[in-house]
mmCIF file of C-alpha atoms in Angstrom:
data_model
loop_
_atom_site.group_PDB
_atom_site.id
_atom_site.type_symbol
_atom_site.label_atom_id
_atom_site.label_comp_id
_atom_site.label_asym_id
_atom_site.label_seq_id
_atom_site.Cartn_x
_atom_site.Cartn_y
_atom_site.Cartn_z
ATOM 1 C CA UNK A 1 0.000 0.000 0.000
ATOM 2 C CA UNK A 2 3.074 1.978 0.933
ATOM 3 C CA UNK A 3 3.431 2.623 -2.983
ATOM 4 C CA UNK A 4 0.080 2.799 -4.188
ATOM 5 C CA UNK A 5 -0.282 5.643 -1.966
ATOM 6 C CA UNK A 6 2.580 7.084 -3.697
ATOM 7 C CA UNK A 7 2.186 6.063 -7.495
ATOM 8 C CA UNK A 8 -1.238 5.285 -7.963
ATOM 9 C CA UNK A 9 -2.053 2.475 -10.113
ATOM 10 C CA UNK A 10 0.929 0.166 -10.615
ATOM 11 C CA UNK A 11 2.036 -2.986 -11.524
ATOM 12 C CA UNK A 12 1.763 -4.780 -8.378
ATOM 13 C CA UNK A 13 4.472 -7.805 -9.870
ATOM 14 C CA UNK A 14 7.136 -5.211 -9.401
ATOM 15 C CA UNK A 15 7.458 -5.717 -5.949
ATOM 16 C CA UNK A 16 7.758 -9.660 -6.400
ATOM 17 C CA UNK A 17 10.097 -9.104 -9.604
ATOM 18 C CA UNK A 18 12.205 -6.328 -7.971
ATOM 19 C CA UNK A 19 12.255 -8.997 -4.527
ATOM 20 C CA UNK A 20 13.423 -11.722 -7.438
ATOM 21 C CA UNK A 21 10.615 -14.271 -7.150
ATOM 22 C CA UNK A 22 10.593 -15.096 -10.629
ATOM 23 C CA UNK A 23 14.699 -15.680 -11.258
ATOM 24 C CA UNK A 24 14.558 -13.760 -14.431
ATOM 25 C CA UNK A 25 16.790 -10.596 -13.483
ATOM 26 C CA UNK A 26 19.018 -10.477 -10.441
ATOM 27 C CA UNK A 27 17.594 -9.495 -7.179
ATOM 28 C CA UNK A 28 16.870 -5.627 -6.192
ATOM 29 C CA UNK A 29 15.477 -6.141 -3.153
ATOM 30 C CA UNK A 30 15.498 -8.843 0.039
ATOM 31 C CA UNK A 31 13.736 -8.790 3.235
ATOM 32 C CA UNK A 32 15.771 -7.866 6.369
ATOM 33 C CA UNK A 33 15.181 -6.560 9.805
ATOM 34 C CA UNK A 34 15.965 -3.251 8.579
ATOM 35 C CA UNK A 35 13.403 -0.481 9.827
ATOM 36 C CA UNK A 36 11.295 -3.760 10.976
ATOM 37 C CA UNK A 37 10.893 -6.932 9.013
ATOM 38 C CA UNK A 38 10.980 -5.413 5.832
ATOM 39 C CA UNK A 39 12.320 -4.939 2.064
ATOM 40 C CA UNK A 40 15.911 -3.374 1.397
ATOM 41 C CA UNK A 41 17.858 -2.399 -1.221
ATOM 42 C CA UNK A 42 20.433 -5.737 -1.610
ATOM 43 C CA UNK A 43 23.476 -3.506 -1.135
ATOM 44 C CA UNK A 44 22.574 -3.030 1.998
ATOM 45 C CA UNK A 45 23.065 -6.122 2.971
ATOM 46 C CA UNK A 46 27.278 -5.800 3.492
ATOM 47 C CA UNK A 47 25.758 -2.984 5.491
ATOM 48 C CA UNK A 48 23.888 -4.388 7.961
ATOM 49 C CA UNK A 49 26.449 -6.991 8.768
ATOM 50 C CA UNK A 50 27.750 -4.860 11.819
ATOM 51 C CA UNK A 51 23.752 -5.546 12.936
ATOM 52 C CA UNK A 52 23.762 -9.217 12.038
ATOM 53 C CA UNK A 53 26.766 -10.044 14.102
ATOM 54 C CA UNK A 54 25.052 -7.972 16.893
ATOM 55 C CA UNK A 55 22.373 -10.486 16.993
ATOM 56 C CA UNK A 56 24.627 -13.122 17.296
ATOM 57 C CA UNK A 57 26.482 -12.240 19.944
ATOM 58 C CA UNK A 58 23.190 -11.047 21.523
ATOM 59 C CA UNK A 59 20.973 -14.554 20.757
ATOM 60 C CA UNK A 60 18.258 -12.815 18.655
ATOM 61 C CA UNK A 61 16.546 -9.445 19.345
ATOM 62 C CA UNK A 62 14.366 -11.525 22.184
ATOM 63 C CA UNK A 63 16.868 -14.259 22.962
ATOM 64 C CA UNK A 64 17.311 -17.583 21.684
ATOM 65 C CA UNK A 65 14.913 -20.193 22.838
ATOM 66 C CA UNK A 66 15.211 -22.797 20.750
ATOM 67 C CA UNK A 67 17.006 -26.134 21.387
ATOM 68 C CA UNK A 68 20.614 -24.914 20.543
ATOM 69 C CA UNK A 69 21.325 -28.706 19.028
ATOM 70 C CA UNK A 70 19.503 -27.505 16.199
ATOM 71 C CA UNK A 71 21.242 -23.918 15.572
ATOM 72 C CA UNK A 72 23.729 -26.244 13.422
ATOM 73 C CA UNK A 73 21.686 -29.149 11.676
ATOM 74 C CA UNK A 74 19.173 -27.093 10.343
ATOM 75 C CA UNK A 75 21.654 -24.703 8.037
ATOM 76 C CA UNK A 76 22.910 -27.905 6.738
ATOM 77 C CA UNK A 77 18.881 -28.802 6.057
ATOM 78 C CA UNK A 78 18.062 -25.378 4.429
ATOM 79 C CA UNK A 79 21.027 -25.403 2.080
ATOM 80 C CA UNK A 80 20.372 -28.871 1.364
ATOM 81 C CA UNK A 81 16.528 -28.728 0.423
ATOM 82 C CA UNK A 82 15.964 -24.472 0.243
ATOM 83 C CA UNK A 83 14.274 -22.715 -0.281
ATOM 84 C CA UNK A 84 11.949 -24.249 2.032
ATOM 85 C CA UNK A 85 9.672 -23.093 4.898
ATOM 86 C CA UNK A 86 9.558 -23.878 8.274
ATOM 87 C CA UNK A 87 6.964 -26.064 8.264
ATOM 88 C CA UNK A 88 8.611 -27.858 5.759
ATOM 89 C CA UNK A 89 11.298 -28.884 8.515
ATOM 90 C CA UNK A 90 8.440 -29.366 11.921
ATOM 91 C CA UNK A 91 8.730 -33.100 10.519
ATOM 92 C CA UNK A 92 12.358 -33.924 10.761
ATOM 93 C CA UNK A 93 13.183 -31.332 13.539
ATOM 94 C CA UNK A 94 10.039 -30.450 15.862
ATOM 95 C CA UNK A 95 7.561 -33.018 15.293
ATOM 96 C CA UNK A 96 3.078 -31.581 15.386
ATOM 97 C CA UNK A 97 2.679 -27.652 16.072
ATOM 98 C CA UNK A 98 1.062 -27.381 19.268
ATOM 99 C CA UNK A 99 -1.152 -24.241 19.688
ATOM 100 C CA UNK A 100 -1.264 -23.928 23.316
ATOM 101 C CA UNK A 101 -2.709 -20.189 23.282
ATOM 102 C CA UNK A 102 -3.418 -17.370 21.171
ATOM 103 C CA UNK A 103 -0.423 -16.187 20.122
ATOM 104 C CA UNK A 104 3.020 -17.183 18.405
ATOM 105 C CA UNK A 105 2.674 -20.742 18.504
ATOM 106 C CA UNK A 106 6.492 -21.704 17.287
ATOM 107 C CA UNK A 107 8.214 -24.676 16.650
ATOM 108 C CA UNK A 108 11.828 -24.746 16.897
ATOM 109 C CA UNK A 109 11.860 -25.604 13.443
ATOM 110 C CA UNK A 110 10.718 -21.769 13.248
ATOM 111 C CA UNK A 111 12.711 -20.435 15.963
ATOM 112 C CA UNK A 112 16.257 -21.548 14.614
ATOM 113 C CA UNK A 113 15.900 -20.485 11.144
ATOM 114 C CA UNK A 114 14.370 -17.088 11.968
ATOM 115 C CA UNK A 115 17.210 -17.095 14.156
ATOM 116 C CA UNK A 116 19.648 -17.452 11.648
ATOM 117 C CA UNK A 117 17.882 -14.980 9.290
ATOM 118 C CA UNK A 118 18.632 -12.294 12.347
ATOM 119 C CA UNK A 119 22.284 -13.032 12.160
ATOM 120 C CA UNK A 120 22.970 -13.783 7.854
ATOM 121 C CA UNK A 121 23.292 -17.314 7.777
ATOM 122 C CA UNK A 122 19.894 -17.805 6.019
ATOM 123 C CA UNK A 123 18.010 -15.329 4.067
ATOM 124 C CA UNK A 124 14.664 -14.832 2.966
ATOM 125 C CA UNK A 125 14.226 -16.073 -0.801
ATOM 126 C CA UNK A 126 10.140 -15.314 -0.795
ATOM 127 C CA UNK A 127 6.906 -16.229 0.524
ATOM 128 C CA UNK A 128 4.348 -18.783 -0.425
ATOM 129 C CA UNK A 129 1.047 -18.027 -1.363
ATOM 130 C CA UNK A 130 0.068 -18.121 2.586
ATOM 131 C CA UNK A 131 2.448 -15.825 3.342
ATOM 132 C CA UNK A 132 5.254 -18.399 4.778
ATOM 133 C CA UNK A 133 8.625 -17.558 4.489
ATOM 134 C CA UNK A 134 10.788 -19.120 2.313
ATOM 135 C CA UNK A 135 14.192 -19.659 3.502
ATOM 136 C CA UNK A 136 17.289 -20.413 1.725
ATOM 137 C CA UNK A 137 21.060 -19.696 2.180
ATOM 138 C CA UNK A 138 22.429 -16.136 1.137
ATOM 139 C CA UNK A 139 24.506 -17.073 -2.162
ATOM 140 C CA UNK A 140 20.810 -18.496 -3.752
ATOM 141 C CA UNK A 141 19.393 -15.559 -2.581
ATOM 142 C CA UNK A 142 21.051 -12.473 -2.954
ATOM 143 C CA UNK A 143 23.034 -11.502 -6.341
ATOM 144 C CA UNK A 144 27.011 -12.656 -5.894
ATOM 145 C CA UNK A 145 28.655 -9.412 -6.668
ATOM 146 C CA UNK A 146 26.813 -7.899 -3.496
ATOM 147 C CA UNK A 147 28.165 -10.946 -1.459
ATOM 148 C CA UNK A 148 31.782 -9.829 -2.152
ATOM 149 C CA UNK A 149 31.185 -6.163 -1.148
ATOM 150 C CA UNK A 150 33.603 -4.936 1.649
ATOM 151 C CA UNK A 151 32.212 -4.861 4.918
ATOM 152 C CA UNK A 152 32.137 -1.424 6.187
ATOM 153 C CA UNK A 153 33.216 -0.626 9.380
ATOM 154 C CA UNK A 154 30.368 0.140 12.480
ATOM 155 C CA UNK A 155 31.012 3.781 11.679
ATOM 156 C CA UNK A 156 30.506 4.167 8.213
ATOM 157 C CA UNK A 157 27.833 1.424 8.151
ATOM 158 C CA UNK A 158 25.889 4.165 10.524
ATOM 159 C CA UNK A 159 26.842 7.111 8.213
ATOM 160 C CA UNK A 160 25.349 4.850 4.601
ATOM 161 C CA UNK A 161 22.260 4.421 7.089
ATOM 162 C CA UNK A 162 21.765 8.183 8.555
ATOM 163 C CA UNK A 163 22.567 9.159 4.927
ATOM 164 C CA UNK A 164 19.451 7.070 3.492
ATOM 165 C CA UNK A 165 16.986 7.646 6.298
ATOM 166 C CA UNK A 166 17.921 12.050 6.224
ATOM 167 C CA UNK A 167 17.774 11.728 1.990
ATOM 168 C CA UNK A 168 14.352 9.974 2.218
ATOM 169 C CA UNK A 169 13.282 12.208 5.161
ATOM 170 C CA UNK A 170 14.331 15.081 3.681
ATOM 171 C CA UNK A 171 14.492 16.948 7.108
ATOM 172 C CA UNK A 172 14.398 15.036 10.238
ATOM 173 C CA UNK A 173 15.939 15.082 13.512
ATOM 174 C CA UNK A 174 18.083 13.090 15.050
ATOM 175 C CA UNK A 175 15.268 10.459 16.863
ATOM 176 C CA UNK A 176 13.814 10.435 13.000
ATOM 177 C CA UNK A 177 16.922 9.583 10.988
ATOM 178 C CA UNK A 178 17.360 6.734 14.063
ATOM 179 C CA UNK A 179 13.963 5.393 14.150
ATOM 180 C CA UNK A 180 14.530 4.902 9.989
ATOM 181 C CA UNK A 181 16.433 2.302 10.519
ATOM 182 C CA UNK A 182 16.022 1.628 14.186
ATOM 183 C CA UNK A 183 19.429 2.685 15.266
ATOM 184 C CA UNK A 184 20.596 3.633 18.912
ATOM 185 C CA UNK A 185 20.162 7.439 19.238
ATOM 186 C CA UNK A 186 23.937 8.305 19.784
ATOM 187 C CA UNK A 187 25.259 6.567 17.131
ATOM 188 C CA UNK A 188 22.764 8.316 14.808
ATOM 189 C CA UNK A 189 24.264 12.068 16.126
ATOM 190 C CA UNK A 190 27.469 10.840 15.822
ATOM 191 C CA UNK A 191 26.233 10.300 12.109
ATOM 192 C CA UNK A 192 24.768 13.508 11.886
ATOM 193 C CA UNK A 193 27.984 15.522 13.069
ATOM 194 C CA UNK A 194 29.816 13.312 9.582
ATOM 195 C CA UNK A 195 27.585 14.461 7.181
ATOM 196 C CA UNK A 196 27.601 18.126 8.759
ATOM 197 C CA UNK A 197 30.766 18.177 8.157
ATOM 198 C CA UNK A 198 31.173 16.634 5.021
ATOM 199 C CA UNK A 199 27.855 19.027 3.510
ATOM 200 C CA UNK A 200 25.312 16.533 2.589
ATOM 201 C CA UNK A 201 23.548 17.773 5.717
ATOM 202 C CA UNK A 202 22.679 21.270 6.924
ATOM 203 C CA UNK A 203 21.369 22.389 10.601
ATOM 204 C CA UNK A 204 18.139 23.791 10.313
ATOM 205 C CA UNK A 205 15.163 24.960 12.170
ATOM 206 C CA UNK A 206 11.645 24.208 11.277
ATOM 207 C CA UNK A 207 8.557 26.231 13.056
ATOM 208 C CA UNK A 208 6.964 24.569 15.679
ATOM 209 C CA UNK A 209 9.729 22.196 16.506
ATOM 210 C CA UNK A 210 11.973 22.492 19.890
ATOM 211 C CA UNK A 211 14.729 20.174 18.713
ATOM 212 C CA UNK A 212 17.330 20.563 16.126
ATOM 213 C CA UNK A 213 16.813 19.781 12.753
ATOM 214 C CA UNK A 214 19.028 18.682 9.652
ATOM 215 C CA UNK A 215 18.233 18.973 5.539
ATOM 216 C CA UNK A 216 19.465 16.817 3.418
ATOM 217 C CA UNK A 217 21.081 18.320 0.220
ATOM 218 C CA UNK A 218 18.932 16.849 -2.286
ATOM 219 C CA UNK A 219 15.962 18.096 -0.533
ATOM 220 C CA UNK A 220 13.570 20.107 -2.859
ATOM 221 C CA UNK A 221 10.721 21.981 -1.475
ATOM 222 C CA UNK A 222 7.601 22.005 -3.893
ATOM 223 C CA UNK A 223 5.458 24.408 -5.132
ATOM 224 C CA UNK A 224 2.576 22.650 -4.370
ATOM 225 C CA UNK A 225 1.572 19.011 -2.803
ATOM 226 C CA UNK A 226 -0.945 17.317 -5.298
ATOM 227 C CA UNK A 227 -0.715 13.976 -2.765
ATOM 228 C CA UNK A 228 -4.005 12.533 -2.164
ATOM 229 C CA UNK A 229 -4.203 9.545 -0.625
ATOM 230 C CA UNK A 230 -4.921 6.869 2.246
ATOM 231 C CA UNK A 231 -1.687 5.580 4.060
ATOM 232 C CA UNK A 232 -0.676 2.617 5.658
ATOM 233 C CA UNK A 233 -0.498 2.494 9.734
ATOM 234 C CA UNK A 234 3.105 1.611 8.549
ATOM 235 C CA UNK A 235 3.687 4.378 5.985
ATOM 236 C CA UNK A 236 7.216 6.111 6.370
ATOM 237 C CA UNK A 237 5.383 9.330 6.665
ATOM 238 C CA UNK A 238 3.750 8.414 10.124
ATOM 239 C CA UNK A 239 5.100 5.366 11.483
ATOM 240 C CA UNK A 240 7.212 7.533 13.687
ATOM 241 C CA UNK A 241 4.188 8.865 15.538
ATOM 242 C CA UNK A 242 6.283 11.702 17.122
ATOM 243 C CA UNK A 243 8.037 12.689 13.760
ATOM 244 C CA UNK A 244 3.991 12.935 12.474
ATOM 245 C CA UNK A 245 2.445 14.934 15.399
ATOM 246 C CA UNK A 246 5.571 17.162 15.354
ATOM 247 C CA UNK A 247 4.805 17.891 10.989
ATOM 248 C CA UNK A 248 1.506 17.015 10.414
ATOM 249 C CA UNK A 249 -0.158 18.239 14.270
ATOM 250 C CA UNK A 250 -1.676 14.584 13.828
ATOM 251 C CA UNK A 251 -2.206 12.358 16.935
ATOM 252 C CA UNK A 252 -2.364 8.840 15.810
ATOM 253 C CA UNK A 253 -2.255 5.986 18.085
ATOM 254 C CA UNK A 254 -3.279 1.823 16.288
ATOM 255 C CA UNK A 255 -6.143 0.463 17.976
ATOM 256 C CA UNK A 256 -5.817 -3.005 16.996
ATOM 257 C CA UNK A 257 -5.026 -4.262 20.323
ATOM 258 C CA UNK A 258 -7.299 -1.988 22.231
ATOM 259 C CA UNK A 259 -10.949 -3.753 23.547
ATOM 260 C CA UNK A 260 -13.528 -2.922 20.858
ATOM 261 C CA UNK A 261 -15.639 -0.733 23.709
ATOM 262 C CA UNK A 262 -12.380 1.371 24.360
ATOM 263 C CA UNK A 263 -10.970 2.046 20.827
ATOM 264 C CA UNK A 264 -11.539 6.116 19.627
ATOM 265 C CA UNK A 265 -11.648 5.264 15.757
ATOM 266 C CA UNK A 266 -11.557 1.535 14.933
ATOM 267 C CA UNK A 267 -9.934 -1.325 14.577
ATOM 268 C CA UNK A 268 -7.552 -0.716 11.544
ATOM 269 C CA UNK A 269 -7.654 3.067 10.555
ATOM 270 C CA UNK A 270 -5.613 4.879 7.909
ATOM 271 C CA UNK A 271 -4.883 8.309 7.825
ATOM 272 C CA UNK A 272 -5.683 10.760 4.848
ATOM 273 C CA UNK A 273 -3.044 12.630 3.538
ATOM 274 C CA UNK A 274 -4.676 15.645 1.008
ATOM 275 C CA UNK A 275 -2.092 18.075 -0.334
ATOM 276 C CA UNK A 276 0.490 18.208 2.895
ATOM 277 C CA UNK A 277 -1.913 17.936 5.171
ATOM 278 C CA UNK A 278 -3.464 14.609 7.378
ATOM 279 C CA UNK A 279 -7.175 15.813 7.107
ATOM 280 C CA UNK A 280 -8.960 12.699 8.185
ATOM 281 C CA UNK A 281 -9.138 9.229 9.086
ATOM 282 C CA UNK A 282 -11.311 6.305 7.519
ATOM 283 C CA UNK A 283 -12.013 2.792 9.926
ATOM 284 C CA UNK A 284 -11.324 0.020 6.840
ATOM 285 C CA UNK A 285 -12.247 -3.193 6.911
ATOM 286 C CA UNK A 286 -11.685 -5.993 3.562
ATOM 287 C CA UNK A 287 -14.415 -8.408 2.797
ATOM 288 C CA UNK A 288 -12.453 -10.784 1.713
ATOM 289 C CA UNK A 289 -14.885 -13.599 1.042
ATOM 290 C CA UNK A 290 -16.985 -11.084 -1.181
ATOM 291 C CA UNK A 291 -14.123 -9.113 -2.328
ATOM 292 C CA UNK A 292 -15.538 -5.805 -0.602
ATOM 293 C CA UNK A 293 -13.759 -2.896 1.018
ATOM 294 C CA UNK A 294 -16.093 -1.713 4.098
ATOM 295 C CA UNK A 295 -15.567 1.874 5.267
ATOM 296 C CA UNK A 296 -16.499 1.468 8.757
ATOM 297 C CA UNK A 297 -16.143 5.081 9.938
ATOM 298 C CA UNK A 298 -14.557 8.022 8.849
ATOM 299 C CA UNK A 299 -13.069 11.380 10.562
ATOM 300 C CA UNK A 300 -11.931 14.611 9.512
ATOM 301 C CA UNK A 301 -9.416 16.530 11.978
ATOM 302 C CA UNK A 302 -10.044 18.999 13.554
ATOM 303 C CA UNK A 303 -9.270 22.594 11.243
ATOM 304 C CA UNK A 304 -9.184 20.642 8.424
ATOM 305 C CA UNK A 305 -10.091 22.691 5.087
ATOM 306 C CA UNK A 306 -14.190 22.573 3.788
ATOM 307 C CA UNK A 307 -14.399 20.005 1.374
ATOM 308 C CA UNK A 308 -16.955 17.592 -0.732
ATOM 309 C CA UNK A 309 -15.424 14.187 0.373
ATOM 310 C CA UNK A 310 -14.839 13.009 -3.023
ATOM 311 C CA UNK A 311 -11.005 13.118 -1.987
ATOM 312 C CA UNK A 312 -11.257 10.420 0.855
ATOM 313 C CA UNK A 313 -13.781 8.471 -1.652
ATOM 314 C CA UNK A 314 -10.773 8.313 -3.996
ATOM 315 C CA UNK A 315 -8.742 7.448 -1.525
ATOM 316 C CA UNK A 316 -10.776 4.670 -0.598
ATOM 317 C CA UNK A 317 -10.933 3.672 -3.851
ATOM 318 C CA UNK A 318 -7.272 3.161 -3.614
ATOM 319 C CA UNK A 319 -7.237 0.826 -0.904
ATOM 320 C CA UNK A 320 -10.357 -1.213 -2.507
ATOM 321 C CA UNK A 321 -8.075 -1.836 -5.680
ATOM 322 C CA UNK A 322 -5.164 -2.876 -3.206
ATOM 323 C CA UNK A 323 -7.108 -5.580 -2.095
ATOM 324 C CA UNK A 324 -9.051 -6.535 -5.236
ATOM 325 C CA UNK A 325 -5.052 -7.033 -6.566
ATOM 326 C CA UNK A 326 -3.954 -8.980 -3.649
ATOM 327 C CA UNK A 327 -7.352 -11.228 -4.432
ATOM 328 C CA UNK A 328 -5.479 -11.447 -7.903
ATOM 329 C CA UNK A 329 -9.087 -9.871 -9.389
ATOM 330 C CA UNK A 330 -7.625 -6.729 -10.497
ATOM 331 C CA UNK A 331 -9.814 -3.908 -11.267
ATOM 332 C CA UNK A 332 -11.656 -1.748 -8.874
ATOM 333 C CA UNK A 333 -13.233 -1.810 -5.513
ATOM 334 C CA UNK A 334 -16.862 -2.459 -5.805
ATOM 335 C CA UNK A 335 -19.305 -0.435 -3.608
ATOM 336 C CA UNK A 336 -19.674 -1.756 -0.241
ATOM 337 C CA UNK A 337 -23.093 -0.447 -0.053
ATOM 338 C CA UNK A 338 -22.060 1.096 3.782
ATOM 339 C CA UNK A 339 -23.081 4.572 3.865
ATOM 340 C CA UNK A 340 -20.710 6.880 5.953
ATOM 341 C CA UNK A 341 -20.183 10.281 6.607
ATOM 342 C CA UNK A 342 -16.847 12.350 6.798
ATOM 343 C CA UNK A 343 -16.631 15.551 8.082
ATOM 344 C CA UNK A 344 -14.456 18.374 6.481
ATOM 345 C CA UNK A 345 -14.338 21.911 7.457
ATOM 346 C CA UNK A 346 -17.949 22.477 8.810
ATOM 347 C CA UNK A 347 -19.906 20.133 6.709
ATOM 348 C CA UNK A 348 -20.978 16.664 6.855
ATOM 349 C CA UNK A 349 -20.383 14.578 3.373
ATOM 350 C CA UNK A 350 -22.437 11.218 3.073
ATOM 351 C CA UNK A 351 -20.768 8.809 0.995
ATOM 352 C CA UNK A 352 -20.484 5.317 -0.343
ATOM 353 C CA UNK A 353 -16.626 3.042 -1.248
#
């Protein structure tokens, strides 16, 4: 959703050809644990070794828990029979899932190799069509002249990352170019003060904010923002719920885990980004089994400008051809037939996604 809400309509087999699913061209992309579980460019992969080894010497971001026999045999089984999932090793190295509670039922046959992803000895060659990862080890995966890339040292490996997170920011702080890729805070100023002094960054100060801020070079300030469009709870431009309150004066808190009687929006609600504003907020839920996008609820902000809705309807519209594509049905949403009402400015606007 991340770049529909960016592009529009797009060929949504880029992402799988660009993540090399298909084996045609060589790989652009591979998941890491880079801001969270996510895509990355591949050369960042020598990067983020200074991380991986990190995780090794630290057992995993949550500790290791698995039965540490297995932290060697099941390399050996990935390389041998990858890419395969986990479940595709419960047999030989766990035995029947249990599912004792609610939450993350894993086998150790999960545990190792996610594990091992943490630290570089496995990598991530796809997903099945349930979403499972596929594991496999790093020279299937990733393209061979990134494996021979130098290893940078700790320092510059922080300076490549500041430099991405302050050129895709634009103008951050120092907790925003650290929560891009989830650095520790002094390490990311120490960052900072390097690319200060080398010119790709300049101290700044932006209105409203008490801390000190840094512009990127290539930062270009618009005319005009033409953006309209629903984002993702996830969405670079507020998943750093400070960094979005501080721009956008936009409190935004996921309800997913609060009780149904307690939450303030919904369960699963995206913000609405119109020109460089966040104007509003829309409660989505997919119908999967009848392909349907139901708008649940919907909420301007407070001061935001007088307008005739048909902006959040297209942005709705967005998000209903997100899912008809992940259905594989293509096309638009089709009307959900729930009537809601969004407020902008000082009128109510009834409308149907």
């Amino acid at each position: 959703m991340p770049l529909y809400s960016r592009m529009g309509d797009y060929d949504v087999s880029l992402l799988s050809r660009a993540a090399g699913d298909h084996g045609k061209r060589p790989r652009r992309m591979v998941e890491y644990w880079a801001h969270v579980q996510a895509f990355m460019p591949v050369d960042l992969w020598p990067v983020m070794q200074h991380r991986m080894d990190r995780y090794r010497g630290e057992r995993g971001k949550w500790g290791f828990t698995a039965d540490p026999l297995l932290e060697p045999r099941i390399p050996a089984a990935v390389r041998e029979r990858g890419p395969v999932t986990a479940r595709g090793l419960d047999e030989e190295f766990s035995g029947p899932r249990v599912k004792e509670h609610w939450g993350w039922n894993w086998s150790d046959a999960r545990r190792v190799p996610d594990f091992l992803f943490l630290t570089g000895d496995v990598a991530i060659a796809g997903r099945t069509s349930q979403f499972e990862v596929l594991y496999d080890v790093p020279e299937r995966v990733l393209p061979a002249d990134v494996l021979t890339l130098p290893t940078p040292t700790g320092a510059e490996a922080d300076v490549e990352l500041v430099r991405r997170a302050a050129r895709s920011h634009g103008v951050g702080s120092v907790k925003c170019f650290a929560d891009y890729y989830r650095m520790p805070v002094a390490d990311t100023g120490a960052a900072v003060d390097t690319l200060v002094e080398t010119g790709e960054l300049t101290a700044v100060q932006v209105q409203g904010w008490r801390r000190p801020a840094f512009l990127h070079a290539d930062a270009k300030v618009p005319r005009r923002v033409g953006a309209r469009a629903l984002l993702s709870p996830f969405d670079p431009v507020v998943w750093e719920r400070d960094r979005a309150e501080a721009l956008f004066d936009f409190f935004y808190r996921i309800e997913i885990y609060v009780p149904a009687a307690k939450r303030v929006h919904g369960y699963y609600v995206l913000p609405f980004l119109l020109g460089d504003a966040i104007v509003a907020r829309v409660d989505l839920k997919a119908d999967r089994a009848t392909g349907r996008l139901l708008v649940k609820g919907a909420y301007g902000e407070a001061g935001a400008p007088r307008g005739d809705g048909r902006g959040a309807r297209g942005g709705a519209g967005q998000a209903g051809r997100v899912v008809a594509a992940d259905r594989g049905r293509g096309g638009t949403a089709r009307g959900s037939g729930v009537r809601t009402r969004c407020r902008f400015g000082h009128g109510w606007v009834a409308w149907v996604a």
